[in-house]
Every structure is written in structure tokens, then in C-alpha cells.
Coordinates of C-alpha atoms and ligand atoms in Angstrom, one line a residue:
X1 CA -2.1 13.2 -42.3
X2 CA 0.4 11.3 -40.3
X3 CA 3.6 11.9 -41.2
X4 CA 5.4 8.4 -42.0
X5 CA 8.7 9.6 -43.6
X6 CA 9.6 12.0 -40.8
X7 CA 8.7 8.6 -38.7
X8 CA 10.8 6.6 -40.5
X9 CA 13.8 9.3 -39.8
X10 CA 13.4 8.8 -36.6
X11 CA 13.2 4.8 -35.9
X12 CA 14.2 3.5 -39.0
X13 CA 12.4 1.7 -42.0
X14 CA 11.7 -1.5 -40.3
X15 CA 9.8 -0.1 -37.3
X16 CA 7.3 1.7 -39.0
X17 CA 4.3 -0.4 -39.9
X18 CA 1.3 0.9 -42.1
X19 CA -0.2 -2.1 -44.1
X20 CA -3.6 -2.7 -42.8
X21 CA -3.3 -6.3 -42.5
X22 CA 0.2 -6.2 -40.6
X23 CA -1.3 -4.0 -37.3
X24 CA -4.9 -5.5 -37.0
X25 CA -3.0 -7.0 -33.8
X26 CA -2.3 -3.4 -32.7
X27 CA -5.8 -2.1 -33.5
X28 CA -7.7 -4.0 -30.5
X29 CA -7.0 -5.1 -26.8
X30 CA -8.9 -7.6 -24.1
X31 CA -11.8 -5.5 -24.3
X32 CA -14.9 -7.9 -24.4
X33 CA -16.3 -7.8 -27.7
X34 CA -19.7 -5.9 -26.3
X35 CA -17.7 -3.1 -25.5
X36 CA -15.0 -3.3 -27.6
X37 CA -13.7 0.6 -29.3
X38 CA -13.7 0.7 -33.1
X39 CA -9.9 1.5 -34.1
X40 CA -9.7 4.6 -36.4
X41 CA -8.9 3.8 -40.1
X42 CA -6.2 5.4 -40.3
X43 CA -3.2 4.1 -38.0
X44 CA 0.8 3.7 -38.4
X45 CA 2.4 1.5 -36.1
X46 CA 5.9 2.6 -34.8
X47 CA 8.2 0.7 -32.8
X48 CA 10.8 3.4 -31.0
X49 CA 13.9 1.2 -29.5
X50 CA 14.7 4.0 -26.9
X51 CA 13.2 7.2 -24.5
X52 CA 15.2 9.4 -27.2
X53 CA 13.4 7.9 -30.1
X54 CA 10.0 8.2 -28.2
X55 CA 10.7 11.8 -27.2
X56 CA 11.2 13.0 -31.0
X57 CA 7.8 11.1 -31.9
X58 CA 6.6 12.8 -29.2
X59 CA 8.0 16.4 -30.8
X60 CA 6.6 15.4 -33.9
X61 CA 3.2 14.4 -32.7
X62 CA 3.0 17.9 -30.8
X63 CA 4.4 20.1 -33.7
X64 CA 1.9 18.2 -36.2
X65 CA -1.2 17.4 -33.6
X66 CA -1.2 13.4 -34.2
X67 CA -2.8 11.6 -31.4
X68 CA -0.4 9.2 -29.8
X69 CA -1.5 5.7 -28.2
X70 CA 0.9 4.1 -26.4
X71 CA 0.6 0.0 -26.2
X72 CA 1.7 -2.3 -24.0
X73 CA 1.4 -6.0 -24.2
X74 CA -2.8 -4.9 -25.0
X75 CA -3.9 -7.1 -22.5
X76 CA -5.8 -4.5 -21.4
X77 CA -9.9 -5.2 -20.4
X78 CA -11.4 -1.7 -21.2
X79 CA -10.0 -0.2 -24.4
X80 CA -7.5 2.2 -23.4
X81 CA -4.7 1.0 -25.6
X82 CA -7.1 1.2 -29.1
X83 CA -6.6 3.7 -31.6
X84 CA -9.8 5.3 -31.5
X85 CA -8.6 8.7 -33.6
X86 CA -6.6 8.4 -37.1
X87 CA -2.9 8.7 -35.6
X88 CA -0.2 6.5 -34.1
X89 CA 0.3 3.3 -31.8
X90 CA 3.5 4.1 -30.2
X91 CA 4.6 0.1 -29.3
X92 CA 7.5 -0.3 -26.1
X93 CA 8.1 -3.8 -27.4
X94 CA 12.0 -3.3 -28.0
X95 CA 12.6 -2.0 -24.7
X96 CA 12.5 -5.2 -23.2
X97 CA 15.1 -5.3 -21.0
X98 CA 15.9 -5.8 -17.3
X99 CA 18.3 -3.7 -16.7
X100 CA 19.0 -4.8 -13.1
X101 CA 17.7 -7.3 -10.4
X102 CA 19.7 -5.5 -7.2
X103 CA 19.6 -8.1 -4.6
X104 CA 21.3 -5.9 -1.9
X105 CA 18.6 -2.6 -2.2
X106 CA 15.6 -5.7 -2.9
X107 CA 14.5 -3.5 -6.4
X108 CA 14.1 -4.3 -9.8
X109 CA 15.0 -1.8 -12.5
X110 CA 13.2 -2.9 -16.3
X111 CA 12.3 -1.3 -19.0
X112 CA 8.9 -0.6 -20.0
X113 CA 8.2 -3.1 -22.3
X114 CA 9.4 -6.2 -20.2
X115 CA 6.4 -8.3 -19.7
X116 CA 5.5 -9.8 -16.2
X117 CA 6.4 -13.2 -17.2
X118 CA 9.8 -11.6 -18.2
X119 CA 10.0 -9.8 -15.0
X120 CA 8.7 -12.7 -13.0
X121 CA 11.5 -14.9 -14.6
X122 CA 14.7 -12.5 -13.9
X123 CA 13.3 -12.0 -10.4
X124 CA 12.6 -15.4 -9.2
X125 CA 16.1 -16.4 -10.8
X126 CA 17.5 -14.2 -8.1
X127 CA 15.8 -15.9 -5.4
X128 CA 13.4 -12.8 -4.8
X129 CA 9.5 -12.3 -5.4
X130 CA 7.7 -9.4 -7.3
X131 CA 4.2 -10.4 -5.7
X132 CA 2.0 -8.5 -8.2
X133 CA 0.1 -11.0 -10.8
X134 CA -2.5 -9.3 -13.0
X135 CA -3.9 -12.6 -14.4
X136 CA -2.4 -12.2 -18.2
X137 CA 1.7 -12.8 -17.8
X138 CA 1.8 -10.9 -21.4
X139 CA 1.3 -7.6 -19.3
X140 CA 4.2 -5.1 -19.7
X141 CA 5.9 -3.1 -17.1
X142 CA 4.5 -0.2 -18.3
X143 CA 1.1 -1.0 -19.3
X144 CA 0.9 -2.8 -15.2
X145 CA 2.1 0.6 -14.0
X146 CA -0.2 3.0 -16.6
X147 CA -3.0 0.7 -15.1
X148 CA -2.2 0.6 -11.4
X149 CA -3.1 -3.3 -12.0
X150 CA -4.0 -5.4 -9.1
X151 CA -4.6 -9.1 -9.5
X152 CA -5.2 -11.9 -7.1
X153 CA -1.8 -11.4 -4.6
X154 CA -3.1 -7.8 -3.5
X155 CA -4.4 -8.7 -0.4
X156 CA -0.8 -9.5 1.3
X157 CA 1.0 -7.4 -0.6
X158 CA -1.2 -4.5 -2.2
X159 CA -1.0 -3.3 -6.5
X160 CA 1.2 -2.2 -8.6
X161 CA 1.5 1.0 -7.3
X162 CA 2.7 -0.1 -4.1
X163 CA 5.5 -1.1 -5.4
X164 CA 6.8 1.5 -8.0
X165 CA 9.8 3.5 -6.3
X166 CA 11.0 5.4 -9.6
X167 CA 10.4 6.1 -13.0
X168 CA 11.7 7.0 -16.4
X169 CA 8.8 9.0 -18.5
X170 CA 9.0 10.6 -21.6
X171 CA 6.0 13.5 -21.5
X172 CA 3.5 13.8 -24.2
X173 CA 5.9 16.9 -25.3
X174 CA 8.8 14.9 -25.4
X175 CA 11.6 16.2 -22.3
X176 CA 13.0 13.1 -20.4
X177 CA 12.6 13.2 -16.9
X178 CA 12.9 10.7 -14.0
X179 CA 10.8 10.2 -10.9
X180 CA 11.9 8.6 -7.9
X181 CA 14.9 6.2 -7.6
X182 CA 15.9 3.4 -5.1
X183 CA 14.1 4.5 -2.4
X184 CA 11.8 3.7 0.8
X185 CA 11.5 6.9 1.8
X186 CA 10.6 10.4 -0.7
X187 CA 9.1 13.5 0.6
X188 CA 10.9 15.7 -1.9
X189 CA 8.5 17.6 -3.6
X190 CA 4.9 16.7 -5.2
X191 CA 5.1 13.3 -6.3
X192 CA 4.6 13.4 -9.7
X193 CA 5.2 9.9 -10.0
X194 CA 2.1 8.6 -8.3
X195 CA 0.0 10.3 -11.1
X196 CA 1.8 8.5 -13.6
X197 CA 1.2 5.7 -12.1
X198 CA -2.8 5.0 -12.7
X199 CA -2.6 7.4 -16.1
X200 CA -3.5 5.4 -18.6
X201 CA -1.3 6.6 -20.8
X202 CA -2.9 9.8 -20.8
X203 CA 0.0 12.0 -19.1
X204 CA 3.6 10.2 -20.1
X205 CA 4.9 7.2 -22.2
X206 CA 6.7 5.2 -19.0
X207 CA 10.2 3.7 -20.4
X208 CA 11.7 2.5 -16.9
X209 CA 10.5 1.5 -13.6
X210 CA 12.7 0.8 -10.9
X211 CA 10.3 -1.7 -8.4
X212 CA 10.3 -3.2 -5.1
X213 CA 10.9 -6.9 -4.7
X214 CA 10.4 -9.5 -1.0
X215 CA 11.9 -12.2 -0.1
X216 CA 10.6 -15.5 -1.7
X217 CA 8.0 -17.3 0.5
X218 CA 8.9 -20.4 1.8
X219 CA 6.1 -22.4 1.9
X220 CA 2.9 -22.6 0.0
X221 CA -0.9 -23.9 0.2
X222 CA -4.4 -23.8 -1.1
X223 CA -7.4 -24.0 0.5
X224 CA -11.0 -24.0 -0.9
X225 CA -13.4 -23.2 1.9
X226 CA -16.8 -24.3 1.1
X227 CA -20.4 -22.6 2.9
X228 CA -23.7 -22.9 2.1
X229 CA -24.3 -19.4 2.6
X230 CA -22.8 -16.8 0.6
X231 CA -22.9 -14.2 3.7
X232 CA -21.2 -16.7 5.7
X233 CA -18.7 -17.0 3.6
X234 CA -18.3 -13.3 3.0
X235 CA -18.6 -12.8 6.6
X236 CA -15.4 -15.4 7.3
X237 CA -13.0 -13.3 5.1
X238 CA -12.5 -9.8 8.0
X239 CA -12.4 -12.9 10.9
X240 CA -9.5 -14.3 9.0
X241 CA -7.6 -11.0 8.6
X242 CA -8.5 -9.7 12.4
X243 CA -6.6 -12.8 13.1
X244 CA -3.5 -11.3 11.8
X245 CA -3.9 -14.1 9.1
X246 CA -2.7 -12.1 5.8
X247 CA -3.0 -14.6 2.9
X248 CA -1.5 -13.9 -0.7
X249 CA -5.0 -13.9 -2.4
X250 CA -8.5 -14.4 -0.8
X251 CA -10.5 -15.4 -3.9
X252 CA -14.7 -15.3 -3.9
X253 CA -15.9 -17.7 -6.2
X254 CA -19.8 -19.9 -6.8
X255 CA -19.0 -23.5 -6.9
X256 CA -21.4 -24.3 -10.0
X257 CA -18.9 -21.9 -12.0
X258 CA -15.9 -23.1 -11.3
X259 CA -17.4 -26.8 -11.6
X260 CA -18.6 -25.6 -15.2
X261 CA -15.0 -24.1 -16.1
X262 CA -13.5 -27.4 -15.0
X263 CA -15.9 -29.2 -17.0
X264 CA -14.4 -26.6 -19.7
X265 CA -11.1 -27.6 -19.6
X266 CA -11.6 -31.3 -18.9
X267 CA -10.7 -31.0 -15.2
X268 CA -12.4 -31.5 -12.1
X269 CA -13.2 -28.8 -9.4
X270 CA -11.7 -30.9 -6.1
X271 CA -14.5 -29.0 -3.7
X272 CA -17.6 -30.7 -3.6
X273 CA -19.8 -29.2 -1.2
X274 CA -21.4 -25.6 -0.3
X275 CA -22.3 -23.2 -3.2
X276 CA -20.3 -20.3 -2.2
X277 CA -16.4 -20.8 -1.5
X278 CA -13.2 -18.9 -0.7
X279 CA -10.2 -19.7 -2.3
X280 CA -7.6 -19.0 0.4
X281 CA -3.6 -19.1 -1.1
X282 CA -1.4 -18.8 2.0
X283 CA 2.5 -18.0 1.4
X284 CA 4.6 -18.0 4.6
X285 CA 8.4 -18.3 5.1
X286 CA 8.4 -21.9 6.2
X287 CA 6.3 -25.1 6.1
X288 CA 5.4 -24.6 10.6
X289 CA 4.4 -21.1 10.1
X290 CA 2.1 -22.1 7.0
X291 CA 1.0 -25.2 8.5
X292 CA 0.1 -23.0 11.7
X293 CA -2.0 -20.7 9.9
X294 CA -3.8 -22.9 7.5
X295 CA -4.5 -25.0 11.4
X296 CA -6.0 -21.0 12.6
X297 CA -7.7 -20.3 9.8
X298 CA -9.7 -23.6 9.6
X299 CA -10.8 -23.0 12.9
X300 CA -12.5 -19.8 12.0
X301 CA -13.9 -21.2 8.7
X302 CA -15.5 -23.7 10.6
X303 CA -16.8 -21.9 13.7
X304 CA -18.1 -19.3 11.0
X305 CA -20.1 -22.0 9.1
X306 CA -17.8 -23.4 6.5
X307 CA -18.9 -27.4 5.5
X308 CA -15.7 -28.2 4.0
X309 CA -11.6 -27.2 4.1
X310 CA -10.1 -28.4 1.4
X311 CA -6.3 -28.3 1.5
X312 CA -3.8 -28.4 -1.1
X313 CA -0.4 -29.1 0.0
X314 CA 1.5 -30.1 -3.2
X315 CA 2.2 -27.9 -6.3
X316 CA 0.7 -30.2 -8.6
X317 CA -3.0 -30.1 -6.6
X318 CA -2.2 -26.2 -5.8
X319 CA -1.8 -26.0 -9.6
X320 CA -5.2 -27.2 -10.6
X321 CA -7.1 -25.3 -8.2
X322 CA -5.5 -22.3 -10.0
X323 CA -5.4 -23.4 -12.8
X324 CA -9.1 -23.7 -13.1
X325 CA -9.5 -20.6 -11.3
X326 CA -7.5 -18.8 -13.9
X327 CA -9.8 -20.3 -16.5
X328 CA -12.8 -19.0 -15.2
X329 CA -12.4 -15.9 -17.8
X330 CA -11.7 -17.7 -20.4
X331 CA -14.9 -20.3 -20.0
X332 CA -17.7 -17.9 -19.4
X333 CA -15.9 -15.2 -22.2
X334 CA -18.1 -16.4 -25.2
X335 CA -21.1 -15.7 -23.5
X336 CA -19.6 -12.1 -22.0
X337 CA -20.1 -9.1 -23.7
X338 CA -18.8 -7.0 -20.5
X339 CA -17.3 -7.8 -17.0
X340 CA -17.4 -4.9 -14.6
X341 CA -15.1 -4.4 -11.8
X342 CA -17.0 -2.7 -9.2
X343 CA -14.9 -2.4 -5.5
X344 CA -16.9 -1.5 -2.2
X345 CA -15.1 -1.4 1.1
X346 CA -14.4 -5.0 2.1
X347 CA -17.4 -5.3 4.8
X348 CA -19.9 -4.0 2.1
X349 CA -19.1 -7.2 -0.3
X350 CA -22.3 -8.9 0.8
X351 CA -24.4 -6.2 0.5
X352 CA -22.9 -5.9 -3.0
X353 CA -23.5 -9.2 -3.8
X354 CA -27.3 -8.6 -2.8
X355 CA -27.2 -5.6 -4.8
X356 CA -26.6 -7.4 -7.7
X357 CA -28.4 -10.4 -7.0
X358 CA -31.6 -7.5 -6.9
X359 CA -30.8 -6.3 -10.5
X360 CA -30.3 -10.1 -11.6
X361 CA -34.3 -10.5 -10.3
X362 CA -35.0 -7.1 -11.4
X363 CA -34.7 -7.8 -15.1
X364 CA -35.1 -12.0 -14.8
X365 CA -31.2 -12.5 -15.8
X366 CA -28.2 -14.6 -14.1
X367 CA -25.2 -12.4 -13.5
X368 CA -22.4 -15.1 -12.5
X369 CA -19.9 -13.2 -10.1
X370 CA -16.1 -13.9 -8.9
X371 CA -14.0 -11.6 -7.4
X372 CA -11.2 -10.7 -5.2
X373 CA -12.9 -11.0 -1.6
X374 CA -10.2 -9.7 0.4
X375 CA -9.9 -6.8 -1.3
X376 CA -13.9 -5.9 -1.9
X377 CA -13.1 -6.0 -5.5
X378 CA -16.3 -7.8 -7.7
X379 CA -16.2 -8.6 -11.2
X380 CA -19.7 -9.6 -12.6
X381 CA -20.2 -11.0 -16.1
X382 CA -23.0 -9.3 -18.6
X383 CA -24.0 -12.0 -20.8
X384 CA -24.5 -11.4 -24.5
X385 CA -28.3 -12.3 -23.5
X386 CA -28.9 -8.9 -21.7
X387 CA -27.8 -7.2 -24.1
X388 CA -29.9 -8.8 -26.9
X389 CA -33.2 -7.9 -24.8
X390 CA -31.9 -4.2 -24.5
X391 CA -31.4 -4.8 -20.8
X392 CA -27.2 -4.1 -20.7
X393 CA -27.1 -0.6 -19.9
X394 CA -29.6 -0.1 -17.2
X395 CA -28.5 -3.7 -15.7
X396 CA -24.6 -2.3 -15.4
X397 CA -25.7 1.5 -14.5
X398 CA -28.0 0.1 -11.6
X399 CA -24.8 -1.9 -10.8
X400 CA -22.9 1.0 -10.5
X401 CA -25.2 3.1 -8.5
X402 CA -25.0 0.3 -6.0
X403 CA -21.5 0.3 -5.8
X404 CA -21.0 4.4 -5.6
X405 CA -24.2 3.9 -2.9
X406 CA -21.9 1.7 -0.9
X407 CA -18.9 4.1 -0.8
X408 CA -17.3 1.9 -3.6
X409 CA -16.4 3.1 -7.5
X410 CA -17.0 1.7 -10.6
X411 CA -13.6 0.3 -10.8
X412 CA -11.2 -1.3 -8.7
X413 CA -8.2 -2.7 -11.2
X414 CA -9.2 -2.5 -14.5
X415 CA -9.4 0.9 -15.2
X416 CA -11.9 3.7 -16.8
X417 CA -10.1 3.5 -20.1
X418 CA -12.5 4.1 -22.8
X419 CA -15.3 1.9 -22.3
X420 CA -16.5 3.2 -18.4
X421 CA -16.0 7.1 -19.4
X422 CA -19.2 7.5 -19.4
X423 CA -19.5 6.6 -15.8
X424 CA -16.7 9.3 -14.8
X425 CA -19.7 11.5 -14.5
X426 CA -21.1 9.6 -11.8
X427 CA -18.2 9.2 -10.0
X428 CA -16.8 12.6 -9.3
X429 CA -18.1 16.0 -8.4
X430 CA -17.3 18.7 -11.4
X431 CA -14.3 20.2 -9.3
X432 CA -12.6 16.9 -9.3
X433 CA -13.1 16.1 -12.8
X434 CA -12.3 20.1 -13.2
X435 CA -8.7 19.3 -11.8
X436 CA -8.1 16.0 -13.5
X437 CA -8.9 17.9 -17.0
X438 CA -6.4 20.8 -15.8
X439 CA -3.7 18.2 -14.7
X440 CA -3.9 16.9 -18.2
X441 CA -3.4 20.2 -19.8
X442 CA -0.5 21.4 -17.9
X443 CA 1.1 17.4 -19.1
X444 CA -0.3 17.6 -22.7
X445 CA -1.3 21.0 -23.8
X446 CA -2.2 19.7 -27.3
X447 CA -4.4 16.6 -25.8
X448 CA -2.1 14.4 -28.2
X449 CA -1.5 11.6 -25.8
X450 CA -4.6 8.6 -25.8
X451 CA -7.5 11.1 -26.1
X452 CA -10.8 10.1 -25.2
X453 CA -9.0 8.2 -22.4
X454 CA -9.3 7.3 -18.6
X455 CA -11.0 11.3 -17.4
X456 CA -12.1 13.1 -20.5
Ligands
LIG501 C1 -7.0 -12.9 -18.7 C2 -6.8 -11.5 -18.1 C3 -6.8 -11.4 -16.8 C4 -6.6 -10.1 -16.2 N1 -6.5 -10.0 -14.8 C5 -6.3 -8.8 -14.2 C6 -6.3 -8.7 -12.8 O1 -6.5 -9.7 -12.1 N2 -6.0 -7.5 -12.3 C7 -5.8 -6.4 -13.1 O2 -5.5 -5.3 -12.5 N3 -5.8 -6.5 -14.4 C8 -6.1 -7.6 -15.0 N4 -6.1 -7.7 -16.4 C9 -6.0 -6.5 -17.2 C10 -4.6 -6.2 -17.7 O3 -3.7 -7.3 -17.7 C11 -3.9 -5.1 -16.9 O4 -4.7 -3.9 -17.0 C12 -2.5 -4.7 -17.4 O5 -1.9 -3.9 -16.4 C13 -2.4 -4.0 -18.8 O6 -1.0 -4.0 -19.2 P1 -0.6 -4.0 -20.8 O7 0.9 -3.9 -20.9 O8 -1.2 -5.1 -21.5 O9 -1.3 -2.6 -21.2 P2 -2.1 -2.3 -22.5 O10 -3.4 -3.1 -22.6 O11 -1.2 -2.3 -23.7 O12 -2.4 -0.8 -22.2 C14 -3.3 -0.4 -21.1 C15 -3.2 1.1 -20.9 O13 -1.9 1.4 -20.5 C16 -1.2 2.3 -21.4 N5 0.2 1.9 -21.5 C17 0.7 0.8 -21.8 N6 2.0 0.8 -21.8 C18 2.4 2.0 -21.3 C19 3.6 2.7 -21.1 N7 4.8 2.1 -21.2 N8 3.6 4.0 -20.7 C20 2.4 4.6 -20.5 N9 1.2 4.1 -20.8 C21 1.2 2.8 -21.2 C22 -2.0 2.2 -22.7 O14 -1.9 3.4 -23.5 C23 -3.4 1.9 -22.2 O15 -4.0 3.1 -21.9 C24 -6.3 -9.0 -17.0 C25 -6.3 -9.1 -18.4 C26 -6.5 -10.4 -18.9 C27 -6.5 -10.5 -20.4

């Protein structure tokens, strides 16, 4: 029985929900609908407005053993954030504010509720740039931090993590405590903070996060760099980076995709030739140094067999490159019942490719792939159609395999949440999973806090 009086003592009336019909929003995330958790029946929404508030539903959870999910903006692709046991959704929404953009120290200090367009807004008002873009702007600060969340602008810049200096969490049994603070440099102590960040949820409710921020770039372009060979392509993106050529994002894409997500959303993909291409987005701090690079990295596209550099110099042309990039999810969605995220170190991407190309044969399917090139991260789409001929499971587990074979793991960005736990087996040895499960015991003696979650 959850206990929604001593609830409502605690955050008032308004911000405790329980009709059915008022948290159906609540009761799902991003999950593809193949994989998608089944929310428990019984689930009571609350809506704390501060760490204190959290840390006495927190007590009360403890005292009364009520599993506790904390939720973000739910944008979430593998079902961490669903209710999956009767108990509460513990919601950040009303801390949603930036406390601080401090120009002089370069940081950002928000709650955890802020969503990155939020965040993205204050900071770019102030002249600075929080490089991070996990491709849904409805992401919270907490949920991008509880996920370790990449995105496209990783390869310049790095994830989430990278960029977390300190943080407010309340622990599943409820103390305050604070992590870190404006600062480069920390070699006090273990760093707790860094296994909050990456959690999941499963080892504190984060309610602040103090985060780096760079200087705006001054210049911008887009290229699409066309081959007719996927390895060539691949092959291009280490010849770029030996050059000392960091881009924002190095994107892998298949030209008939993108030309069928323009066709989606009545726009037309500008690159004509080659079937595999690179979407290159170059950010420098002025239009000679950007114009420079884009010159040197043309050169190597070419000499490494690219047909065709495409270059867009305006925002408006920049726009609908990414634009229909962005879109690709969106277009291919109601025929995906999973995407995976499989990451291999960047010079094994080819032979990732092949790998899946082999399972695509294997079974007599089409497994459309994009992903983040620069960062050996893959995201393959599993059509509805595999699973309907009983093919899904062994078609993703031999996709797996591959990736662990190649020194990668079965996810790069997205996380283990609740739909790749079975995998964790595969992943780690039994003392590392061994340590994981003792880490979250010392946290969260009563396993209250997202069970079923991320390790075990
Ligand atoms: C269209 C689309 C594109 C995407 N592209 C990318 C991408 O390129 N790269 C990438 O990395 N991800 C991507 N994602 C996934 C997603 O946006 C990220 O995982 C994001 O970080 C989740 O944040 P959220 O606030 O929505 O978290 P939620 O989905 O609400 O929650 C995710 C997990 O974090 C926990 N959590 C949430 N808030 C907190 C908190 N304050 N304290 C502790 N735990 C918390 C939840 O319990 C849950 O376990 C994409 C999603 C969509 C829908």
C-alpha cells in the first residue's frame, strides 16, 4: 500500500496525483514500443518542489519499502524511468530553475529538472555554449546526468559527464549531500560523484548540478561527404582527426535513408551522390579558421575516395541538413520495435558494420544503420518485421556478441535501463557485477530506488 496521505503531508494536495487517467504520461518513456516495460498498476505520482521534500519521500519510502522512480523529462530510449513495481514516480519538474550562469568561473549551476532547451536558452543568452545535445531538448538536467547522455557534439567536446563539476543528491535514504563544486581540479577523496553520474537513478535522486560551459564558436558549417564505399568512408573519419581536425559531430549516415526521411518530411536530402556519407559539423572561433579546416578536411575526403563535398555555409542550408538528420528517428520509428546502441572503438566501426551487415544476410533482413562515427557509437534499427518471424532476439544477441567481440559494449549512450539487463550478463565478469550489486546496497539498503534497473 502506498501511502498517499502521509504523501500529501509532505508536498501538499495538488502534487500528488493518483487518478489513472491523469499519469498515463508518467507510466511510459521513448522506449520503442517492441521493448517497451509494462507500468505496474498501481502508481501515485508526486511532484516534490525541493531536495527537503524529496528527502522525506525518501524516509517514507525506506520506512514503508515503496519503490521509488525518479523521472525526468521521460525522454528516455530504454525504460529506465517506467514504473515497473506498484509504488511512486517521484517527478523533478518544479525544480526548474537556473540558479546561476557564472560567466567569470564558465559554469552553469541548474536544478535538476531544467530541461536542455531551458539550459541551452539561459546559456546561450550569456554568450557561452553548453556543447552537449542529446537529440530530445525535453531532456532534464538530471535525467542527461543519470544517463551519462551523449548525442551528436561528443566528438569535440565528449558527454555529459565530462562536464558535470558538482552535484546536489538526495540518497535513496534521504541525507542531503553535495559532490563537487566549481571546480577544474578534485582529488579529494573517492569521487562519489562520477557514480552518480551514469546511475540511472538507481543510487540518488540528483537536484542540482553545477556544469561546465565554452566559449561560443564563432563560425559554423556543414558538410555532407559522399563515398561509394562504406569502408572508405569509415576509413576517412581517424585521417580527419590525425589531422588535428576536431569537428563538433562526425555523423555516419546511408544516403537512401536520409533521402527517404526527407521524402518524410517533404524535404529534399541536398547530397546526391555515393551511398555511404559523413555528416561533418565544424564549429571554430572564426569564419578563416573554419574556412581553413573545411579547405583540409576536403582534401582528405577526396584523396580517401569521397565523390562529393557538399558544403553548407548558411544557417538556413545548415538547418535542413540537420533538420532531416534529426528526423531520421522519427521516419523509420513506425517500423522500429528496437534501436540498439552498440559502441566499438572507433577503428573497429567497419568491421561493425560488416558484422551486422552478416546478421542482416544471416536471417534475409535489412537492418538500416546511423550512428555517431567519430565516436564508434552505432545505432541499428530492428524492424517490427524481425520480430514477427521470431528473428528479434537472436538477430540483436548476435549483434551484441559482435560488438563485445570487438572490444565494444552493448551500449554507448543510451543506457542498460530496463530493456538491455538481460545483456549485463554478457557484459561483465561475476566480480564486476558482484561490486556493482554491493555499491548499490551500501547506497540503498532497502533496493527502494528504480529496482530492476541499469545492473540488477
Ligand atoms: C528523439 C530522441 C533522441 C535522442 N538522442 C539521444 C542521443 O543522441 N544521445 C543520448 O545519449 N541520448 C539520446 N536520447 C535519450 C535521452 O534523451 C537521454 O537518455 C536523456 O539523457 C534522458 O533524460 P530525461 O530527463 O528524459 O530522463 P528520463 O527518461 O526521465 O529518465 C532516464 C533515467 O534517468 C533517471 N533520472 C531522471 N531524472 C533523474 C534525476 N534528477 N536524478 C536521478 N535520476 C534521474 C530516471 O530514473 C531514469 O532511470 C534521445 C531520446 C530521444 C527521444
Amino acid at each position: 500500500m502506498i501511502n498517499v496521505d502521509a504523501l500529501k503531508r509532505i508536498v501538499g494536495d495538488d502534487y500528488v496525483v493518483t487518478k489513472r487517467d491523469q499519469i498515463q504520461g508518467y507510466l511510459a518513456d521513448e522506449t520503442y514500443l517492441g521493448v517497451l516495460p509494462k507500468p505496474a498498476e498501481n502508481v501515485v505520482v508526486v511532484k516534490p518542489a525541493n531536495p527537503e521534500e524529496i528527502s522525506a519521500v525518501l524516509k517514507l519510502a525506506n520506512e514503508e519499502k515503496t519503490p521509488v522512480y525518479p523521472r525526468g523529462g521521460g525522454t528516455g530510449l530504454v525504460g529506465a524511468a517506467v514504473p515497473t513495481r506498484d509504488g511512486i514516480v517521484l517527478s523533478l519538474e518544479r525544480l526548474d530553475k537556473v540558479i546561476e550562469v557564472d560567466k567569470d568561473n564558465m559554469m552553469v549551476v541548474a536544478e535538476g529538472g531544467v530541461t536542455l532547451e531551458q539550459l541551452l536558452h539561459e546559456v546561450e543568452a550569456n554568450d557561452l555554449l553548453f556543447p552537449p545535445h542529446p537529440g530530445d531538448e525535453g531532456a532534464q538536467v538530471g535525467g542527461m546526468i543519470a544517463c551519462n547522455a551523449g548525442g551528436t557534439r561528443a566528438v569535440k567536446y565528449g558527454v555529459v559527464r565530462n562536464y558535470v563539476k558538482g552535484l546536489e543528491v538526495v540518497l535513496p535514504t534521504g541525507e542531503i549531500v553535495q559532490m563537487g563544486g566549481k571546480l577544474l581540479k578534485n582529488n579529494t577523496g573517492l569521487d562519489l560523484m562520477h557514480l552518480i553520474i551514469d546511475c540511472e537513478g538507481i543510487l540518488g535522486i540528483i537536484t542540482k548540478a553545477t556544469m561546465r560551459l565554452y566559449p561560443k564558436s564563432g563560425a559554423t558549417a556543414t558538410l555532407v561527404i559522399s563515398f561509394d564505399d562504406r569502408r572508405a568512408a569509415i576509413a576517412t573519419v581517424p585521417k580527419i582527426l590525425q589531422a588535428g581536425i576536431i569537428p563538433l559531430a562526425i555523423e555516419y549516415t546511408e544516403k537512401s535513408l536520409m533521402e527517404d526521411t526527407a521524402a518524410h518530411v517533404n524535404m529534399t536530402w541536398p547530397a546526391k551522390q555515393g551511398s555511404a556519407q559523413l555528416i561533418v559539423i565544424m564549429a571554430e572561433a572564426n569564419e578563416d579558421q573554419l574556412y581553413g579546416m573545411c579547405e583540409q578536411l576536403s582534401e582528405i575526403a577526396e584523396k580517401n575516395g569521397a565523390v562529393d563535398v557538399l558544403m553548407a555555409e548558411t544557417t538556413a542550408e545548415q538547418g535542413e541538413i540537420l533538420k532531416i538528420r534529426s528526423e531520421v528517428g522519427n521516419a523509420v520509428k513506425p517500423k522500429v520495435c528496437d534501436a540498439l546502441d552498440v559502441t566499438v572503438p572507433p577503428a573497429a566501426i567497419s568491421d561493425m558494420l560488416d558484422a551486422i551487415d552478416k546478421v542482416a544476410e544471416k536471417y534475409g533482413i535489412f537492418i538500416p544503420v546511423v550512428g555517431h562515427a567519430g565516436d564508434g557509437n552505432l545505432h541499428p534499427n530492428m524492424f517490427w518485421e524481425y520480430q514477427e518471424k521470431g528473428l528479434l532476439k537472436d538477430a540483436k544477441k548476435e549483434i551484441y556478441e559482435a560488438a563485445i567481440r570487438l572490444g565494444g559494449v552493448i551500449s554507448g549512450e543510451h543506457g542498460v535501463g530496463k530493456t538491455r539487463l538481460e545483456q549485463m550478463e554478457m557484459s561483465f565478469d561475476p566480480k564486476s557485477r558482484e561490486l556493482m550489486c554491493g555499491i548499490k546496497k551500501l547506497f540503498d539498503p532497502n533496493g527502494i530506488l528504480s529496482p530492476d534497473n541499469a545492473i540488477c
